[in-house]
Every structure is written in structure tokens, then in C-alpha cells.
XYZ file of C-alpha atoms in Angstrom:
258
model
C -2.671 -4.306 25.501
C -3.776 -6.009 28.052
C -1.616 -8.922 28.642
C 1.681 -10.397 26.804
C 3.476 -13.988 26.140
C 4.657 -16.454 24.801
C 4.802 -20.233 23.775
C 5.851 -23.192 21.963
C 2.840 -24.834 19.510
C 3.495 -27.022 16.550
C 3.054 -25.600 13.372
C 1.282 -25.963 10.146
C 1.584 -24.991 7.083
C -1.370 -23.930 4.222
C -0.240 -23.866 0.386
C -2.834 -22.505 -1.568
C -4.573 -20.722 -4.985
C -4.025 -17.111 -4.951
C -1.299 -16.929 -2.085
C 2.292 -17.666 -0.947
C 2.415 -20.857 2.126
C 0.969 -20.167 4.986
C 2.274 -21.297 8.871
C 0.457 -20.332 11.436
C -0.314 -22.563 15.204
C -2.847 -25.358 14.155
C -6.055 -23.593 15.793
C -5.741 -20.415 13.888
C -8.757 -19.139 12.346
C -9.144 -18.604 8.587
C -12.661 -16.687 6.679
C -13.083 -19.709 4.969
C -16.044 -21.517 2.196
C -16.340 -25.220 1.190
C -17.217 -26.476 -2.174
C -18.638 -29.100 -3.555
C -19.878 -29.981 -6.890
C -24.091 -30.432 -7.031
C -24.954 -32.638 -9.727
C -27.689 -30.897 -11.606
C -30.299 -33.061 -13.750
C -31.364 -30.257 -15.874
C -27.955 -29.755 -17.538
C -26.147 -33.154 -16.985
C -23.581 -31.377 -15.318
C -22.030 -30.562 -12.271
C -22.491 -27.195 -10.970
C -20.156 -25.774 -8.128
C -21.798 -24.826 -4.967
C -20.372 -22.514 -1.896
C -21.370 -22.809 1.572
C -21.800 -19.683 3.745
C -18.897 -18.282 4.899
C -17.303 -19.017 8.623
C -14.213 -19.507 10.725
C -11.937 -22.523 10.203
C -9.380 -23.084 12.262
C -5.875 -24.633 9.864
C -6.366 -27.979 11.197
C -9.933 -28.320 10.115
C -8.525 -27.369 6.423
C -9.216 -29.930 4.148
C -8.514 -28.827 0.149
C -12.311 -28.662 -0.370
C -12.365 -24.933 1.011
C -11.491 -22.067 -0.089
C -9.825 -19.288 2.032
C -10.822 -15.788 1.838
C -8.517 -12.556 0.314
C -7.722 -9.566 1.972
C -9.726 -7.023 -0.522
C -7.831 -2.795 0.514
C -10.147 -0.250 1.144
C -10.493 2.303 -1.745
C -10.605 5.630 -0.897
C -13.621 6.990 -3.011
C -13.323 11.022 -0.961
C -9.280 11.055 -1.993
C -8.770 13.336 -4.286
C -5.087 13.333 -6.193
C -2.441 15.860 -7.410
C -0.887 12.916 -9.595
C -2.372 11.521 -12.712
C -2.320 8.449 -14.123
C 0.927 9.412 -16.934
C 3.182 9.671 -12.896
C 1.690 6.580 -12.186
C 2.468 4.753 -15.118
C 5.780 6.362 -14.637
C 5.956 5.119 -11.073
C 5.789 1.598 -12.488
C 8.207 1.478 -15.176
C 10.174 2.524 -12.511
C 10.076 0.234 -10.051
C 10.102 -1.806 -13.042
C 13.186 -0.829 -14.892
C 14.599 1.745 -13.230
C 17.374 3.005 -10.222
C 18.258 6.168 -8.518
C 21.090 8.008 -8.096
C 23.516 10.316 -5.440
C 26.536 11.587 -6.070
C 28.840 14.609 -4.196
C 29.711 17.198 -6.619
C 33.217 18.090 -6.893
C 33.979 21.410 -5.177
C 31.143 21.859 -3.615
C 30.538 21.234 0.316
C 27.627 19.344 1.130
C 26.497 18.914 -2.384
C 24.711 16.081 -4.539
C 23.507 15.465 -7.538
C 19.849 13.327 -7.269
C 18.784 11.182 -10.612
C 16.424 9.025 -10.909
C 17.185 5.894 -13.916
C 14.970 3.975 -16.598
C 15.921 1.820 -18.795
C 14.545 0.001 -21.973
C 15.585 -1.843 -25.223
C 16.288 -0.177 -28.114
C 12.501 -1.398 -29.291
C 10.573 0.234 -26.828
C 12.430 3.796 -27.809
C 9.871 5.557 -28.876
C 7.295 4.009 -25.414
C 9.263 5.259 -22.937
C 9.865 8.977 -24.042
C 6.398 9.267 -24.337
C 6.136 8.343 -20.728
C 9.042 10.734 -20.294
C 7.072 12.861 -22.098
C 3.770 12.522 -20.493
C 5.294 13.175 -16.867
C 5.648 16.256 -17.774
C 9.739 16.750 -16.362
C 13.016 17.502 -17.870
C 14.847 14.921 -19.196
C 17.440 13.451 -20.795
C 18.679 9.772 -22.305
C 22.040 7.830 -23.298
C 22.042 5.148 -25.626
C 24.128 2.412 -24.965
C 25.372 -1.335 -26.279
C 21.631 -3.001 -25.202
C 19.274 -0.453 -23.585
C 18.883 3.417 -23.644
C 19.122 4.898 -20.160
C 17.083 7.827 -19.622
C 17.308 9.989 -16.747
C 15.589 13.552 -14.114
C 17.280 15.266 -12.613
C 15.458 15.872 -9.382
C 16.141 14.987 -5.383
C 12.230 15.494 -4.947
C 11.438 12.657 -7.289
C 14.073 10.465 -6.316
C 13.194 10.228 -2.906
C 9.815 9.707 -4.296
C 10.540 6.531 -6.126
C 12.939 5.931 -3.334
C 9.490 5.058 -0.824
C 9.477 1.502 -3.260
C 12.733 0.284 -1.951
C 15.943 0.051 -2.829
C 17.508 -2.745 -4.709
C 15.079 -5.987 -6.359
C 14.184 -8.329 -2.997
C 12.951 -4.864 -1.004
C 11.025 -3.888 -3.465
C 7.344 -2.836 -2.282
C 3.970 -0.884 -3.856
C 4.529 2.997 -3.493
C 3.112 3.044 0.352
C 0.879 5.959 -1.348
C -0.934 4.286 -4.174
C -3.519 3.078 -1.989
C -5.821 5.941 -1.272
C -5.485 6.583 -5.302
C -8.056 6.273 -7.042
C -8.782 3.147 -9.578
C -7.683 4.807 -12.120
C -4.218 5.714 -11.611
C -4.110 2.055 -9.932
C -4.418 0.597 -12.990
C -2.557 2.602 -14.910
C 0.191 1.780 -12.082
C -0.223 -1.825 -13.090
C -0.103 -0.803 -16.749
C 2.975 0.243 -16.345
C 4.596 -2.495 -13.418
C 3.750 -4.636 -16.510
C 5.636 -2.671 -19.125
C 8.620 -3.005 -17.782
C 8.791 -6.391 -16.312
C 5.754 -8.484 -16.929
C 4.687 -10.337 -20.727
C 1.633 -11.577 -22.018
C 1.814 -15.730 -22.650
C -1.371 -16.690 -24.277
C -4.257 -15.815 -22.098
C -2.454 -14.238 -19.242
C -0.258 -12.125 -18.336
C 2.923 -12.782 -15.765
C 5.797 -10.991 -13.737
C 8.133 -12.450 -12.177
C 10.025 -11.018 -8.973
C 12.837 -11.615 -6.378
C 10.766 -9.614 -3.837
C 8.415 -11.466 -1.730
C 6.684 -7.665 -0.162
C 6.918 -6.705 -3.964
C 4.542 -9.805 -5.581
C 1.362 -10.082 -2.122
C 1.156 -5.641 -3.690
C 0.711 -6.862 -7.214
C -1.851 -9.524 -6.102
C -4.277 -7.131 -3.831
C -3.682 -4.838 -6.605
C -4.739 -6.976 -9.338
C -7.417 -8.400 -6.353
C -9.235 -4.770 -6.586
C -7.870 -2.764 -9.930
C -9.637 -6.497 -11.884
C -11.320 -8.203 -8.901
C -9.137 -11.505 -10.178
C -7.306 -13.740 -8.041
C -3.306 -13.763 -8.750
C -1.595 -17.804 -8.849
C 2.108 -17.066 -7.037
C 4.764 -19.944 -8.046
C 8.100 -18.992 -6.098
C 11.298 -20.646 -7.820
C 14.930 -21.444 -6.272
C 16.959 -20.736 -9.195
C 21.475 -22.252 -8.950
C 23.387 -20.051 -6.971
C 24.937 -18.725 -9.369
C 24.713 -19.054 -13.493
C 27.096 -17.102 -16.703
C 26.121 -14.313 -18.386
C 28.555 -13.448 -21.603
C 31.105 -14.616 -19.671
C 30.178 -13.210 -15.842
C 29.397 -15.295 -12.965
C 26.707 -13.899 -11.111
C 24.617 -14.409 -8.331
C 21.123 -15.711 -8.272
C 18.442 -15.109 -5.911
C 14.485 -16.644 -5.315
C 11.944 -15.340 -7.591
C 8.305 -15.251 -7.446
C 6.621 -15.883 -11.108
C 2.800 -13.898 -10.680
C 0.695 -15.297 -13.311
C -2.988 -13.580 -13.350
C -6.322 -12.995 -15.717
C -7.277 -9.869 -16.008
């Protein structure tokens, strides 16, 4: 760094397919290609033609331009000790899990560390198979509307907490970016099986975490080579659920096709 400084400058907000609104200065460069429709007499239809990619300042971008997204680097030389079943579990935890730490009674500086994942009654066999594949001792309890599976392990709890605590602070596990495509796909499968659903030919997922929706976007680009359409929704501040008034936060919906 040779020098630093600040200045006030006008900004604009860019919106487009495959990313959230971006606020930037007028001269911020974007790597973009211009899209035009060219008539083809032989086929009697228009064909989409893209210009060579070039750096375009934000103020010069028009709806005719497509801007590039960053595709994560995949380290083919990295050898993982974690298998597909492990990362599938991590995806399920990200969608439907939480951690719990409690002090043991009558024991000084002694704690019990637990990792929980819940599911609907109809998903019991599916989640049991997930926990069986993890190869760790676990238990489960049946409740009125769900099953709760749990594992007591400090190491596992600390690993899971690297994905954030609280729905709005969740993110893709930082170690996953060095993993193989196969393990990344297993993680996506686990996450989508908990927080996602199929809508016709599309997959959809919902989260209140901006960091998570952008992380899943990067994974989908790398694993499937597909873009995600992201929309932000702002619901009423509160909602009545079974007689209880609960708070609501803005949330993001991601949609893509494999």
C-alpha cells in the first residue's frame, strides 16, 4: 500500500440476473459482454450474439450488457479426509441444525457439547440414514411435530459453528471451498434436502442470510455451471403462528436449474 485516502462520490445501484443489487461509484469497472440479437435468414429466427468481454464503467452499462460472476477456484491437488457422507451431513446441519453447550452439574469447568438436526416425522428414515453415514454415535427423540437427532461431540460442534450461529449469520463452511466437486455437490444435496424444494424444473431455497445465499450461488456455479436468480423479500415485521407472535426478517430466495 503506497497511500490511502477517502472522498465523497456519487453512487448508483446496479441490478441484474444472477446477483443482488450492487452499489458502486460511476467509474467502477465491470467485466462485461454486450448482448445483441442478430437475424439469421437461414433459420428464420434471431440468434443471441455476445461481444468480446471488456471492462466497462458502471455509468456506461445498459440492460444490453451481461456482467461476469466470479467462479471459485477448485484445487484438484487437495486431498480431503472427509467423505461425501460427512459433507452431506454438514449441508443438512446448515439447513436444520443447531449447537448446544451446557455446563455439567457438580463438575467444575466441565461442559456437554451437542449438535442437533431436526426433521419432520415423514423424513425420519432419510435423516437416520444421514446420521448412520456419519459413523458417529447418536441418539434421537420424537416430539410433537418433529424428530431431533443429536451427537455429543465438542470437535463436531466447533466444526459446525464455523458455518455461523443464528439463521441470519449462516454461511458456507470455509473448508468446503478446498474440497472436491463431489464433496461440494454432497454438501449442496444435504442443504437443499433441508432448506430447499423442487418447483417444476427448478430448485429453490430460502434463507435470511445474505452471506449464505451468495455462498450457495458460488457453489452452484462451480458444481453445476449454472447461475442463480436471487430475489429479496421483506415480509411484515411480525406474524402469528399457532397463537404466538413471532418476529420476521427480510429473506432471500434462490432459484436455479441443474
